[in-house]
Amino acid sequence: MRWICSIALAALVAITTSGCRISYRFTGASIDYDQTKTFSVADFVNRAALVYPPAAPLFTEQLRQLYKRQTRLEEIRSDGDFALEGEIVGYDLAPIAVQEDAFASMTRFTLTVSVHFENKANPKKSFTRTFSAYTEFDSSSLFSAVQDDLLRQLSEDITKQIFNATAEDW
């Protein structure tokens, strides 16, 4: 008998709430779409001491794609309501975990990007800031063999940091 009451109660709840619709978006973006309608990402340039030619285009495209996926903003070529520009200022390798034989067993790869963000709807939220991320890889691996995958990982991390700093307001 108890299970019949439970089923009846569940059916009653389903019927009474079926007319209601609650919608949540967990993208993290808190953008006032009445004031902010567009975004632009200028091509990032690589000004690091160590220049890897694919780094800047890959980073720029990942940043653009993140805004396209996570917001309803329309992308325009320049002068968007959210306007981002910047440069890669660090592309560094450093030995870590040095062993007895004075050779490093691990290498740290660090990517650093300087970003200028202009928020036309709320100029107080505009900024120029540096974002950085790193990962470590086994020194027995050739950097050239793992570089593209590591660069994609670090670019993804930094683009998320930038998105959080520009589009989220927690």
XYZ file of N, CA and C in Angstrom:
510
model
N 0.815 -1.191 0.000
C 0.000 0.000 0.000
C 0.867 1.267 0.000
N 1.988 1.196 0.735
C 2.866 2.366 0.797
C 3.413 2.728 -0.578
N 3.783 1.713 -1.348
C 4.357 1.999 -2.660
C 3.318 2.593 -3.601
N 2.053 2.251 -3.419
C 0.988 2.838 -4.231
C 0.844 4.323 -3.900
N 0.936 4.630 -2.602
C 0.873 6.041 -2.187
C 2.062 6.813 -2.734
N 3.239 6.197 -2.727
C 4.447 6.848 -3.246
C 4.320 7.130 -4.736
N 3.780 6.160 -5.462
C 3.606 6.338 -6.901
C 2.573 7.422 -7.171
N 1.489 7.410 -6.406
C 0.437 8.418 -6.581
C 0.985 9.815 -6.277
N 1.783 9.922 -5.221
C 2.375 11.212 -4.859
C 3.335 11.690 -5.950
N 4.145 10.791 -6.472
C 5.077 11.142 -7.546
C 4.324 11.597 -8.791
N 3.227 10.914 -9.106
C 2.427 11.291 -10.273
C 1.790 12.658 -10.071
N 1.309 12.919 -8.863
C 0.703 14.205 -8.553
C 1.722 15.341 -8.681
N 2.931 15.124 -8.175
C 3.991 16.129 -8.284
C 4.338 16.363 -9.743
N 4.439 15.302 -10.518
C 4.770 15.432 -11.939
C 3.698 16.217 -12.685
N 2.445 15.961 -12.378
C 1.341 16.647 -13.058
C 1.300 18.118 -12.685
N 1.473 18.423 -11.396
C 1.367 19.817 -10.957
C 2.560 20.652 -11.373
N 3.712 20.039 -11.581
C 4.886 20.823 -11.964
C 5.164 20.789 -13.451
N 4.386 20.026 -14.216
C 4.665 19.919 -15.648
C 4.424 21.234 -16.374
N 3.623 22.115 -15.824
C 3.386 23.409 -16.446
C 4.489 24.405 -16.166
N 5.354 24.103 -15.220
C 6.446 25.009 -14.855
C 7.707 24.603 -15.598
N 8.514 25.565 -15.877
C 9.783 25.265 -16.525
C 10.864 26.075 -15.841
N 11.831 25.371 -15.300
C 12.970 26.016 -14.665
C 14.180 25.695 -15.520
N 14.907 26.718 -15.879
C 16.051 26.518 -16.759
C 17.295 27.136 -16.141
N 18.336 26.354 -16.071
C 19.610 26.834 -15.563
C 20.658 26.633 -16.633
N 21.557 27.602 -16.755
C 22.705 27.452 -17.644
C 23.940 27.507 -16.786
N 24.781 26.518 -16.914
C 25.979 26.458 -16.109
C 27.229 26.765 -16.930
N 27.116 27.695 -17.825
C 28.285 28.091 -18.594
C 29.156 29.027 -17.796
N 28.625 29.630 -16.751
C 29.397 30.539 -15.935
C 29.328 31.971 -16.415
N 28.847 32.201 -17.618
C 28.810 33.557 -18.146
C 27.702 34.356 -17.492
N 28.038 35.561 -17.089
C 27.016 36.463 -16.542
C 27.125 37.778 -17.301
N 26.641 37.758 -18.505
C 26.742 38.890 -19.416
C 25.370 39.520 -19.563
N 25.317 40.830 -19.493
C 24.065 41.549 -19.739
C 23.924 41.685 -21.255
N 23.131 40.786 -21.849
C 22.995 40.755 -23.300
C 22.201 41.937 -23.849
N 21.557 42.717 -22.979
C 20.893 43.929 -23.442
C 21.921 45.005 -23.779
N 23.037 45.005 -23.061
C 24.082 46.011 -23.281
C 25.267 45.484 -24.077
N 25.511 44.197 -23.975
C 26.684 43.595 -24.615
C 26.208 42.617 -25.668
N 26.484 42.941 -26.931
C 25.961 42.120 -28.022
C 27.060 41.477 -28.872
N 28.269 42.034 -28.833
C 29.328 41.557 -29.720
C 30.628 41.328 -28.954
N 31.498 40.548 -29.564
C 32.860 40.393 -29.051
C 33.819 40.381 -30.228
N 35.041 40.788 -29.959
C 36.093 40.704 -30.975
C 37.372 40.247 -30.301
N 38.105 39.420 -31.007
C 39.405 38.940 -30.544
C 40.404 39.252 -31.638
N 41.285 40.197 -31.366
C 42.337 40.526 -32.336
C 43.347 39.379 -32.368
N 44.025 39.225 -33.486
C 45.042 38.178 -33.595
C 46.148 38.420 -32.571
N 46.381 37.422 -31.728
C 47.468 37.509 -30.763
C 48.785 37.336 -31.510
N 49.811 37.997 -31.031
C 51.139 37.874 -31.633
C 52.062 37.212 -30.625
N 53.129 36.632 -31.128
C 54.078 35.944 -30.258
C 55.307 36.813 -30.069
N 55.466 37.349 -28.876
C 56.612 38.188 -28.548
C 57.546 37.502 -27.542
N 57.357 36.217 -27.353
C 58.199 35.459 -26.425
C 59.599 35.308 -27.004
N 60.567 35.069 -26.132
C 61.943 34.865 -26.586
C 62.035 33.618 -27.472
N 61.304 32.573 -27.102
C 61.231 31.353 -27.905
C 59.927 31.412 -28.692
N 60.022 31.492 -30.018
C 58.826 31.639 -30.849
C 58.533 30.325 -31.560
N 57.340 29.811 -31.323
C 56.832 28.644 -32.035
C 55.699 29.166 -32.921
N 55.884 29.225 -34.234
C 54.925 29.884 -35.126
C 53.452 29.493 -34.957
N 53.105 28.217 -34.722
C 51.678 27.892 -34.586
C 51.040 28.362 -33.267
N 51.823 28.805 -32.303
C 51.292 29.119 -30.971
C 50.259 30.247 -31.003
N 50.586 31.367 -31.608
C 49.683 32.523 -31.588
C 48.368 32.252 -32.335
N 48.390 31.695 -33.549
C 47.108 31.414 -34.213
C 46.255 30.392 -33.457
N 46.895 29.366 -32.901
C 46.159 28.364 -32.153
C 45.498 28.997 -30.923
N 46.240 29.818 -30.200
C 45.697 30.474 -29.012
C 44.531 31.393 -29.381
N 44.714 32.208 -30.399
C 43.661 33.137 -30.830
C 42.391 32.386 -31.188
N 42.520 31.310 -31.939
C 41.342 30.548 -32.367
C 40.657 29.868 -31.183
N 41.428 29.358 -30.234
C 40.816 28.731 -29.060
C 40.022 29.757 -28.251
N 40.548 30.971 -28.144
C 39.840 32.021 -27.404
C 38.540 32.399 -28.114
N 38.596 32.547 -29.422
C 37.383 32.862 -30.198
C 36.332 31.762 -30.036
N 36.756 30.528 -30.164
C 35.825 29.402 -30.071
C 35.187 29.311 -28.683
N 35.923 29.629 -27.653
C 35.372 29.587 -26.301
C 34.242 30.597 -26.156
N 34.424 31.812 -26.661
C 33.358 32.818 -26.605
C 32.159 32.413 -27.451
N 32.410 31.795 -28.593
C 31.300 31.345 -29.443
C 30.482 30.256 -28.750
N 31.164 29.327 -28.084
C 30.477 28.210 -27.427
C 29.775 28.625 -26.138
N 30.367 29.530 -25.387
C 29.888 29.816 -24.038
C 29.013 31.064 -23.922
N 28.873 31.827 -25.006
C 28.054 33.044 -24.936
C 27.130 33.116 -26.149
N 26.233 34.089 -26.110
C 25.368 34.381 -27.256
C 25.878 35.609 -27.996
N 27.082 36.061 -27.675
C 27.628 37.241 -28.325
C 27.963 36.944 -29.780
N 27.758 37.941 -30.616
C 28.105 37.819 -32.033
C 29.565 38.235 -32.211
N 30.313 37.439 -32.940
C 31.715 37.781 -33.193
C 31.795 38.787 -34.336
N 32.565 39.846 -34.125
C 32.847 40.804 -35.194
C 34.363 40.950 -35.285
N 34.839 41.519 -36.378
C 36.290 41.575 -36.622
C 37.041 42.455 -35.635
N 36.468 43.601 -35.261
C 37.173 44.498 -34.340
C 36.171 45.381 -33.608
N 36.637 45.949 -32.513
C 35.852 46.925 -31.759
C 34.535 46.363 -31.221
N 34.567 45.122 -30.689
C 33.375 44.528 -30.101
C 33.050 45.146 -28.752
N 31.857 44.880 -28.267
C 31.484 45.334 -26.928
C 32.427 44.731 -25.892
N 32.818 43.473 -26.108
C 33.921 42.838 -25.398
C 35.049 42.758 -26.425
N 36.125 43.485 -26.203
C 37.246 43.478 -27.152
C 38.492 42.949 -26.449
N 39.089 41.931 -27.045
C 40.290 41.323 -26.473
C 41.428 41.389 -27.473
N 42.594 41.702 -26.953
C 43.809 41.669 -27.759
C 44.967 41.353 -26.837
N 46.059 40.914 -27.408
C 47.191 40.606 -26.549
C 48.315 39.935 -27.295
N 49.207 39.372 -26.474
C 50.398 38.748 -27.039
C 50.911 37.650 -26.126
N 51.542 36.679 -26.741
C 52.233 35.649 -25.986
C 53.564 36.252 -25.571
N 53.802 36.330 -24.278
C 55.023 36.968 -23.774
C 55.986 35.959 -23.168
N 55.532 34.735 -22.972
C 56.410 33.701 -22.440
C 56.086 32.344 -23.019
N 57.111 31.659 -23.462
C 57.013 30.306 -24.006
C 58.291 29.632 -23.549
N 58.243 29.084 -22.327
C 59.488 28.728 -21.649
C 59.557 27.263 -21.250
N 60.758 26.748 -21.281
C 61.063 25.407 -20.803
C 62.064 25.525 -19.661
N 61.840 24.768 -18.594
C 62.757 24.799 -17.450
C 62.891 23.393 -16.887
N 64.127 22.975 -16.622
C 64.322 21.646 -16.025
C 63.871 21.662 -14.563
N 63.220 20.581 -14.166
C 62.849 20.406 -12.759
C 63.135 18.959 -12.382
N 63.046 18.637 -11.124
C 63.279 17.273 -10.635
C 64.646 16.758 -11.084
N 65.680 17.494 -10.724
C 67.045 17.099 -11.089
C 67.438 15.856 -10.303
N 68.035 14.902 -11.008
C 68.431 13.632 -10.404
C 69.877 13.691 -9.929
N 70.355 12.575 -9.383
C 71.735 12.481 -8.883
C 72.760 12.779 -9.965
N 72.479 12.367 -11.180
C 73.442 12.541 -12.270
C 73.380 13.945 -12.883
N 72.671 14.856 -12.234
C 72.543 16.264 -12.636
C 71.695 16.457 -13.891
N 70.976 15.419 -14.294
C 70.049 15.537 -15.409
C 68.633 15.660 -14.857
N 67.835 16.468 -15.512
C 66.450 16.647 -15.080
C 65.600 15.487 -15.585
N 64.774 14.952 -14.701
C 63.878 13.881 -15.122
C 62.560 14.449 -15.659
N 62.272 15.705 -15.304
C 61.053 16.370 -15.749
C 61.404 17.765 -16.265
N 60.594 18.234 -17.205
C 60.749 19.586 -17.742
C 59.412 20.294 -17.606
N 59.459 21.559 -17.206
C 58.241 22.373 -17.085
C 58.124 23.278 -18.308
N 56.970 23.222 -18.936
C 56.654 24.073 -20.074
C 55.631 25.098 -19.593
N 55.970 26.380 -19.735
C 55.107 27.466 -19.263
C 54.737 28.374 -20.425
N 53.454 28.695 -20.499
C 52.939 29.625 -21.493
C 52.387 30.829 -20.745
N 52.790 32.039 -21.150
C 52.334 33.268 -20.510
C 51.793 34.208 -21.576
N 50.594 34.750 -21.304
C 49.912 35.601 -22.269
C 49.490 36.897 -21.589
N 49.783 38.020 -22.233
C 49.330 39.325 -21.757
C 48.082 39.696 -22.541
N 47.022 40.113 -21.810
C 45.737 40.385 -22.438
C 45.253 41.772 -22.051
N 44.768 42.498 -23.066
C 44.057 43.756 -22.807
C 42.593 43.486 -23.135
N 41.721 43.708 -22.135
C 40.290 43.487 -22.289
C 39.576 44.812 -22.107
N 38.720 45.134 -23.084
C 37.906 46.344 -22.991
C 36.440 45.941 -22.955
N 35.752 46.391 -21.907
C 34.328 46.138 -21.745
C 33.610 47.459 -21.981
N 33.013 47.613 -23.149
C 32.379 48.894 -23.505
C 31.121 49.177 -22.681
N 30.421 48.130 -22.252
C 29.210 48.322 -21.454
C 29.543 48.719 -20.020
N 30.674 48.251 -19.528
C 31.079 48.540 -18.153
C 32.596 48.759 -18.122
N 33.055 49.966 -18.473
C 34.488 50.236 -18.581
C 35.289 49.956 -17.302
N 34.634 49.967 -16.151
C 35.348 49.672 -14.895
C 35.857 48.235 -14.856
N 35.262 47.371 -15.687
C 35.686 45.968 -15.728
C 36.774 45.710 -16.772
N 37.195 46.745 -17.483
C 38.284 46.605 -18.451
C 39.596 46.411 -17.693
N 40.544 45.715 -18.312
C 41.833 45.497 -17.647
C 42.910 45.098 -18.649
N 44.145 45.177 -18.178
C 45.294 44.572 -18.844
C 45.935 43.673 -17.802
N 46.071 42.386 -18.146
C 46.537 41.413 -17.158
C 47.323 40.312 -17.856
N 48.175 39.663 -17.095
C 48.950 38.540 -17.600
C 48.378 37.242 -17.035
N 48.233 36.251 -17.890
C 47.736 34.936 -17.507
C 48.806 33.905 -17.853
N 48.915 32.895 -17.020
C 49.961 31.910 -17.225
C 49.469 30.520 -16.831
N 50.046 29.516 -17.466
C 49.767 28.127 -17.124
C 51.013 27.312 -17.441
N 51.165 26.195 -16.752
C 52.309 25.334 -17.035
C 51.908 23.876 -16.910
N 52.712 23.042 -17.499
C 52.572 21.598 -17.375
C 53.974 21.007 -17.372
N 54.061 19.802 -16.895
C 55.361 19.135 -16.836
C 55.314 17.877 -17.688
N 56.456 17.547 -18.265
C 56.534 16.338 -19.064
C 57.868 15.665 -18.809
N 57.913 14.377 -19.079
C 59.114 13.577 -18.854
C 60.217 14.047 -19.796
N 61.373 14.315 -19.237
C 62.487 14.822 -20.044
C 63.001 13.806 -21.055
N 62.623 12.551 -20.904
C 63.037 11.562 -21.902
C 62.244 11.733 -23.200
N 61.146 12.480 -23.150
C 60.367 12.769 -24.356
C 60.966 13.974 -25.070
N 61.005 13.916 -26.370
C 61.434 15.074 -27.147
C 60.333 16.126 -27.088
N 60.707 17.363 -26.796
C 59.718 18.426 -26.714
C 58.960 18.559 -28.029
N 59.659 18.425 -29.133
C 59.008 18.543 -30.446
C 57.923 17.485 -30.640
N 58.040 16.358 -29.957
C 57.052 15.288 -30.090
C 55.800 15.559 -29.251
N 55.935 16.305 -28.155
C 54.794 16.550 -27.257
C 54.318 18.000 -27.282
N 55.052 18.856 -27.976
C 54.802 20.297 -27.954
C 53.378 20.686 -28.345
N 52.858 20.167 -29.442
C 51.528 20.569 -29.911
C 50.436 20.216 -28.908
N 50.485 19.007 -28.353
C 49.486 18.611 -27.360
C 49.592 19.460 -26.100
N 50.807 19.705 -25.639
C 50.991 20.518 -24.438
C 50.546 21.960 -24.679
N 50.847 22.478 -25.847
C 50.425 23.838 -26.189
C 48.904 23.948 -26.195
N 48.223 22.955 -26.757
C 46.753 22.952 -26.756
C 46.210 22.947 -25.319
N 46.805 22.124 -24.454
C 46.369 22.062 -23.052
C 46.542 23.408 -22.358
N 47.713 24.001 -22.504
C 47.985 25.274 -21.829
C 47.128 26.396 -22.406
N 46.939 26.392 -23.711
C 46.087 27.409 -24.336
C 44.660 27.282 -23.827
N 44.171 26.059 -23.699
C 42.824 25.843 -23.180
C 42.712 26.360 -21.747
N 43.704 26.087 -20.943
C 43.707 26.552 -19.544
C 43.677 28.080 -19.489
N 44.544 28.718 -20.262
C 44.621 30.182 -20.220
C 43.371 30.829 -20.813
N 42.828 30.272 -21.892
C 41.601 30.861 -22.455
C 40.457 30.773 -21.446
N 40.393 29.694 -20.674
C 39.375 29.585 -19.622
C 39.608 30.632 -18.535
N 40.858 30.865 -18.182
C 41.169 31.907 -17.189
C 40.707 33.273 -17.695
N 40.986 33.541 -18.960
C 40.585 34.824 -19.555
C 39.070 34.940 -19.592
N 38.398 33.875 -20.017
C 36.941 33.889 -20.064
C 36.364 34.148 -18.668
N 36.902 33.464 -17.675
C 36.428 33.650 -16.299
C 36.612 35.100 -15.851
N 37.722 35.705 -16.211
C 38.003 37.087 -15.791
C 37.165 38.113 -16.542
N 36.696 37.767 -17.729
C 35.968 38.751 -18.545
C 34.460 38.549 -18.551
N 34.001 37.310 -18.621
C 32.582 37.049 -18.809
C 31.865 36.560 -17.564
N 32.606 36.146 -16.546
C 31.966 35.676 -15.323
C 32.000 36.758 -14.273
N 31.002 36.752 -13.436
C 30.935 37.754 -12.377
C 30.357 37.090 -11.143
N 31.096 36.172 -10.576
C 30.604 35.392 -9.440
C 30.728 36.170 -8.178
